[in-house]
Short mmCIF file of C-alpha atoms in Angstrom, two decimals:
data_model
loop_
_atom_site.label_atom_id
_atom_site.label_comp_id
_atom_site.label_asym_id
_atom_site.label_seq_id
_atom_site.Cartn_x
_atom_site.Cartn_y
_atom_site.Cartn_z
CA UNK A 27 193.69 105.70 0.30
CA UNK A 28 193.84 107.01 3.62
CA UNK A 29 197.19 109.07 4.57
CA UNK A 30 198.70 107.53 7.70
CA UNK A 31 201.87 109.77 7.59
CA UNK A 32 202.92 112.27 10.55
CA UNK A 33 200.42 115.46 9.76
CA UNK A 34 202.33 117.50 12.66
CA UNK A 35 203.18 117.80 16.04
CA UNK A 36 202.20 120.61 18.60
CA UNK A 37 201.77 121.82 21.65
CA UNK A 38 198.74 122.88 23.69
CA UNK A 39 198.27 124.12 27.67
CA UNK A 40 196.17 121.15 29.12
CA UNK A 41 195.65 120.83 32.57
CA UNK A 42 198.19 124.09 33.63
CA UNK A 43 200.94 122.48 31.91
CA UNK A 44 202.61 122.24 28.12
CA UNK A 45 201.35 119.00 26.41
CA UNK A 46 203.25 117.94 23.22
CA UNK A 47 201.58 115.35 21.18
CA UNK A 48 202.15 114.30 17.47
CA UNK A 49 199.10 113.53 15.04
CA UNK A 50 198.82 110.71 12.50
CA UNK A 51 196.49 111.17 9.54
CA UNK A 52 193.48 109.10 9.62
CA UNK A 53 189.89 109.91 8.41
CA UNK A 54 188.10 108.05 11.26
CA UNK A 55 187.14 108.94 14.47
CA UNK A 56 190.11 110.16 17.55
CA UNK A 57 192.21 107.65 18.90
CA UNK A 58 194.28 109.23 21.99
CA UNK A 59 197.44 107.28 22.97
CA UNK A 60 199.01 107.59 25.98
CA UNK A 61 202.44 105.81 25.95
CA UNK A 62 204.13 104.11 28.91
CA UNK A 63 206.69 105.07 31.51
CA UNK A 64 209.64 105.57 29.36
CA UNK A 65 208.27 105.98 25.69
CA UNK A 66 208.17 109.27 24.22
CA UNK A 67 205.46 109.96 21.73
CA UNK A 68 207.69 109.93 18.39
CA UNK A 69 208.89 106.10 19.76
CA UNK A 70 205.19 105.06 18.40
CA UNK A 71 205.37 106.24 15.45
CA UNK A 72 205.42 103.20 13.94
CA UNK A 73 202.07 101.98 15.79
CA UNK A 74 200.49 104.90 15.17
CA UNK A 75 200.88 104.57 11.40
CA UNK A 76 199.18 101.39 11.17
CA UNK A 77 196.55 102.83 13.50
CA UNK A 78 195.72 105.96 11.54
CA UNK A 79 194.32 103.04 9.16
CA UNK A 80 191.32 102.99 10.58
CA UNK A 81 191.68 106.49 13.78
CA UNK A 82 192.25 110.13 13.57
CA UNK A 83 195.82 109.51 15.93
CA UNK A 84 196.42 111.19 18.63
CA UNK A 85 199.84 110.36 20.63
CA UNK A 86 200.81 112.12 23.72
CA UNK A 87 204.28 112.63 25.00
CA UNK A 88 202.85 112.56 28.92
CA UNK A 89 204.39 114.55 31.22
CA UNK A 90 208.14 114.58 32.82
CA UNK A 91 208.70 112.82 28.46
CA UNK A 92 209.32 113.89 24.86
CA UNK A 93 208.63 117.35 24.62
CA UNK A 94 205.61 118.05 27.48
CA UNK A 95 206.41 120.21 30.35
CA UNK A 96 208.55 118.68 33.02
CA UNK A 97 210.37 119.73 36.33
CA UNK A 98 210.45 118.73 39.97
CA UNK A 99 207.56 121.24 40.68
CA UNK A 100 205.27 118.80 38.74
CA UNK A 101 203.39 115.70 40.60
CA UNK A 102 203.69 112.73 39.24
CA UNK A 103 200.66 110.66 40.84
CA UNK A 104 198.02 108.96 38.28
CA UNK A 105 195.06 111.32 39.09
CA UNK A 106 197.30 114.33 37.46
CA UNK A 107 198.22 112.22 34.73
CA UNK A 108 194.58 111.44 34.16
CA UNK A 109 193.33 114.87 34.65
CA UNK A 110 196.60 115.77 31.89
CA UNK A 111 194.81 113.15 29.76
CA UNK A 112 190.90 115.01 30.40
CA UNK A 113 192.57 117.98 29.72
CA UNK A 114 193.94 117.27 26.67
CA UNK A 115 190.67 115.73 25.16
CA UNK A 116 188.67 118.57 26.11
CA UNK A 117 190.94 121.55 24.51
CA UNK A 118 191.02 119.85 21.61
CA UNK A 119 187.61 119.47 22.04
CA UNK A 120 187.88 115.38 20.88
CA UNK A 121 184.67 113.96 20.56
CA UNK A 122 183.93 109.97 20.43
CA UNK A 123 187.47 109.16 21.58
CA UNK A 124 189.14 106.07 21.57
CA UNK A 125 191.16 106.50 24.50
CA UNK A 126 194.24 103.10 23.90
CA UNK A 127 197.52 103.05 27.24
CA UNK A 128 200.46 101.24 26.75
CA UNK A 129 201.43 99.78 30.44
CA UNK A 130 201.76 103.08 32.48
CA UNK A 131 199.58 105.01 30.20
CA UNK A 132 196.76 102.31 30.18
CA UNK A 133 196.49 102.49 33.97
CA UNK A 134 196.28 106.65 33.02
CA UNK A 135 193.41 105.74 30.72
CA UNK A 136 191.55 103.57 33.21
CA UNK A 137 191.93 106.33 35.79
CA UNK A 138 190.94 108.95 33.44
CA UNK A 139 187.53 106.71 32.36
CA UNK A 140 186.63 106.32 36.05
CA UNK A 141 186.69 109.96 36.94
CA UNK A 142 185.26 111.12 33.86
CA UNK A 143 183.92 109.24 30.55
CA UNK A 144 182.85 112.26 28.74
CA UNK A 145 183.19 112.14 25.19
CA UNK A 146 184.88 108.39 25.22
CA UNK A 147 183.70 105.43 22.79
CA UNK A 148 185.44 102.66 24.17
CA UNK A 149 188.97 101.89 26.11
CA UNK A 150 192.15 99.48 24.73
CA UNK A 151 194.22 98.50 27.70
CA UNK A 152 197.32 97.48 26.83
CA UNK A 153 199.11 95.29 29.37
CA UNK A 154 198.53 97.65 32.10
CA UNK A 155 201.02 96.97 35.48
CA UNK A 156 197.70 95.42 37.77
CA UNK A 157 200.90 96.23 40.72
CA UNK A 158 199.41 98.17 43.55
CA UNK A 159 198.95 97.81 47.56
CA UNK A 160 199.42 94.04 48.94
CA UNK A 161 199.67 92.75 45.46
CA UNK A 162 202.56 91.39 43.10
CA UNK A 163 205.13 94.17 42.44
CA UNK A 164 205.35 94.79 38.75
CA UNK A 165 207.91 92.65 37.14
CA UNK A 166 210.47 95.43 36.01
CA UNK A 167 213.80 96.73 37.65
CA UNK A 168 214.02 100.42 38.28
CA UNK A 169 217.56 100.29 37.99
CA UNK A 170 217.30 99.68 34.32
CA UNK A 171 215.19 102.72 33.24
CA UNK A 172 217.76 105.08 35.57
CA UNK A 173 220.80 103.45 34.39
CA UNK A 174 219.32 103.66 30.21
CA UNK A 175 218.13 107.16 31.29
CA UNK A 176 221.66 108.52 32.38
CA UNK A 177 223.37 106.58 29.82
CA UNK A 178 220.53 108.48 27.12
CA UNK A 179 222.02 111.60 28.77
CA UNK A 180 225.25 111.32 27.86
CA UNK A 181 224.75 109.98 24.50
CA UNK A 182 223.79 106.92 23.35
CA UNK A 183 223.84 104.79 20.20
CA UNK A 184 221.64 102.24 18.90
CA UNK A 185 224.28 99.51 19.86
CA UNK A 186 224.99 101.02 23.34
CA UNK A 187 221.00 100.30 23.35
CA UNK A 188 221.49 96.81 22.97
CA UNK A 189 221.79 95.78 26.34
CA UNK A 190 218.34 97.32 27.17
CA UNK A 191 216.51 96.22 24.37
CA UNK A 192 218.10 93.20 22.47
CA UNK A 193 215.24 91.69 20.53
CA UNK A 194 214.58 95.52 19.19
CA UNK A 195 215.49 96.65 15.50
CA UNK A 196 218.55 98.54 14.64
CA UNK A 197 215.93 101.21 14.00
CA UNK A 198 213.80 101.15 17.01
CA UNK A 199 217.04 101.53 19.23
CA UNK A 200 218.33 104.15 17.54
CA UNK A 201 215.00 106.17 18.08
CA UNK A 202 215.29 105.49 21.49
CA UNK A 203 218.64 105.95 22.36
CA UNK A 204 217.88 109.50 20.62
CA UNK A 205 214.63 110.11 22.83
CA UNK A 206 215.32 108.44 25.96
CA UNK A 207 217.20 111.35 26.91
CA UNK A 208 213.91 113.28 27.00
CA UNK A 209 212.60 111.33 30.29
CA UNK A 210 213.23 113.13 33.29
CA UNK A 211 214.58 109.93 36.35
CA UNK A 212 212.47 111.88 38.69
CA UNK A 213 209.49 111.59 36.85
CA UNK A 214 210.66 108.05 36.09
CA UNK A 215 211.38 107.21 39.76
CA UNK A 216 208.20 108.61 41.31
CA UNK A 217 205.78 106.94 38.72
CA UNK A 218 207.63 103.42 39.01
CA UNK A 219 207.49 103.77 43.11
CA UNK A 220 203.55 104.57 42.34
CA UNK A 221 202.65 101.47 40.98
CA UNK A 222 203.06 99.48 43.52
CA UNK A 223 201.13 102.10 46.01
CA UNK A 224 198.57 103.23 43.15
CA UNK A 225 195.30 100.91 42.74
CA UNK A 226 193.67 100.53 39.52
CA UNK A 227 191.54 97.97 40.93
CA UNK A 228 189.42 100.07 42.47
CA UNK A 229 188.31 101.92 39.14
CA UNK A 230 187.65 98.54 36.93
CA UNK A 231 183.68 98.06 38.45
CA UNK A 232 183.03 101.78 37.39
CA UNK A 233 184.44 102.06 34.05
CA UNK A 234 181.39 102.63 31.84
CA UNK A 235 182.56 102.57 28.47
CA UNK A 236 183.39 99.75 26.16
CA UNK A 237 186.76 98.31 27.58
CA UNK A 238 188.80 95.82 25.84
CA UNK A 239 192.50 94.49 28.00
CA UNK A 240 195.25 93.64 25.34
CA UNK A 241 197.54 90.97 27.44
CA UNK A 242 200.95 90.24 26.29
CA UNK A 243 201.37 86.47 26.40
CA UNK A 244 205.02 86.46 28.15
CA UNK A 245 206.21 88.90 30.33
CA UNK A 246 204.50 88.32 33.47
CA UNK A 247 202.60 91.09 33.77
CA UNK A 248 199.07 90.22 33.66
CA UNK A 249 199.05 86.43 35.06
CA UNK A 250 195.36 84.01 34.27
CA UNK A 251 194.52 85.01 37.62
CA UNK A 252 194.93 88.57 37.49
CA UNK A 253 192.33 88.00 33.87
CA UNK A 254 190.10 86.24 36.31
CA UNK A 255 189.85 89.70 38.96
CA UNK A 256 189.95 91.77 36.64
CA UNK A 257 186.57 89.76 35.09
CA UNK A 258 185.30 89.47 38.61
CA UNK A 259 185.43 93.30 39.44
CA UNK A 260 183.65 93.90 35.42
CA UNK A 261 182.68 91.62 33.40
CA UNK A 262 182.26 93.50 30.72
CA UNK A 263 185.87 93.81 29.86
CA UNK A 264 186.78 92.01 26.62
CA UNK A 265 190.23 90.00 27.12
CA UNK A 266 192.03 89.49 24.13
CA UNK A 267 195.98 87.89 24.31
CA UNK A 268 198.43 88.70 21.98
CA UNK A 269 200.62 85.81 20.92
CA UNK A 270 204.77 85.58 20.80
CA UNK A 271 204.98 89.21 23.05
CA UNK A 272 206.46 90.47 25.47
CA UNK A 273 205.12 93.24 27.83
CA UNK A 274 206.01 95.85 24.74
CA UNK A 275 203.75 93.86 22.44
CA UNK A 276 203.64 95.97 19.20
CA UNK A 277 207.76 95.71 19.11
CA UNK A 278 207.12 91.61 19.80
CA UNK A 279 204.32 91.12 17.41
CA UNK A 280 203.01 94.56 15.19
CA UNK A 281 200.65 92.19 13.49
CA UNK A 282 198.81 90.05 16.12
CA UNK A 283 198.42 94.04 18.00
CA UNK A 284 196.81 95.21 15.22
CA UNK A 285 194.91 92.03 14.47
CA UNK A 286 193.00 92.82 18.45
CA UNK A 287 192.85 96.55 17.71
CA UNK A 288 191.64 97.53 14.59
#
């Protein structure tokens, strides 16, 4: 039986920077995961156990989170994140990667396909923000990642996490209310004003790998007619919906994720 416990985590310079990332045993092929605006890697744990099922896991704490460099001499903008993301693959030297975003980190994926596809097999979208310039403003409040964020700061329990995340577990706030801490608001701030001046759009008609959009089926974020642009602009996406979830879909619904993923 394959052993989809935490091997280790470590860090490696990537891009000019520190990039922390934890690794799931698995016996198949490299799965990279790049989490969202406010998730530090160890907060997927739990997906990445049931991923390692089938992957070789590979999940990133992106920059300004977890344990990866941070500061307000970074930049923020999704070309560095995707160039992080190239970087990463290519020190590890990753072959035949599965490259899966969650939200912010699955417009980071779609960026980092565009610019440069080396050594990916295919791409799993999840609920990516389709926000950008003239278009619908991603359905999220900044004010409630700064005001978790400083509340993280000065300590925070899983029930002071409640009013954030009410549908979680007992045991998914507590990991976050532990981590949260770890996201630095400027980081937060300048990546949330980015995706509504950021266009991913633009990238869908040149992805060339295999590309498959997990969409949360309440939430808001991807509507039936954002499906039917993104189809327009490459029809090669596979659309696959994810019943009884929200726009953090493994936390709604762990089974009907994995049952589109693996």
């Amino acid at each position: 039986m394959t052993d989809t416990r935490l091997l280790y985590g470590a860090n490696i310079n990537a891009n000019g920077i520190r990039q922390h990332y934890l690794r799931y045993g698995g016996n198949g092929t490299p799965l990279v995961l790049v989490p969202g605006i406010t998730s530090p890697a160890i907060t997927w744990g739990f997906v990445a156990e049931g991923l390692a099922s089938k992957y070789d896991v590979y999940v990133l704490d992106v920059r300004g989170r977890g344990l990866s460099e941070t500061g307000p001499d970074l930049d923020y903008d999704l070309d560095t994140y995707a160039a992080d993301v190239r970087g990463f693959i290519d020190a590890l030297g990753l072959k035949d990667v599965t490259l899966m975003g969650h939200s912010m980190g699955a417009r980071i994926a779609i960026r980092t396909a565009r610019h440069d596809s080396t050594g990916l097999a295919g791409l799993v979208l999840v609920d990516p923000p389709v926000s950008g310039p003239g278009r619908r403003p991603y359905p999220a409040n900044l004010d409630w990642y700064t005001q978790s964020i400083r509340q993280a700061r000065r300590g925070m329990t899983a029930e002071d996490m409640l009013k954030f995340c009410p549908s979680w577990t007992e045991e998914q706030r507590q990991l976050r209310a532990q981590w949260l801490h770890t996201c630095d608001e400027l980081a937060i701030r300048i990546t949330f004003e980015k995706f509504q001046t950021e266009d991913i759009h633009q990238d869908l008609p040149h992805l060339s790998v295999p590309t498959k959009l997990v969409v949360a089926t309440r939430g808001g974020v991807i509507l039936p007619e954002d499906e039917q642009e993104i189809l327009g602009l490459n029809p090669a996406i596979e659309i696959v919906r994810v019943p009884d979830a929200g726009h953090m879909i493994p936390w709604d619904n762990l089974d009907g994720f994995f049952a589109v993923t693996l």
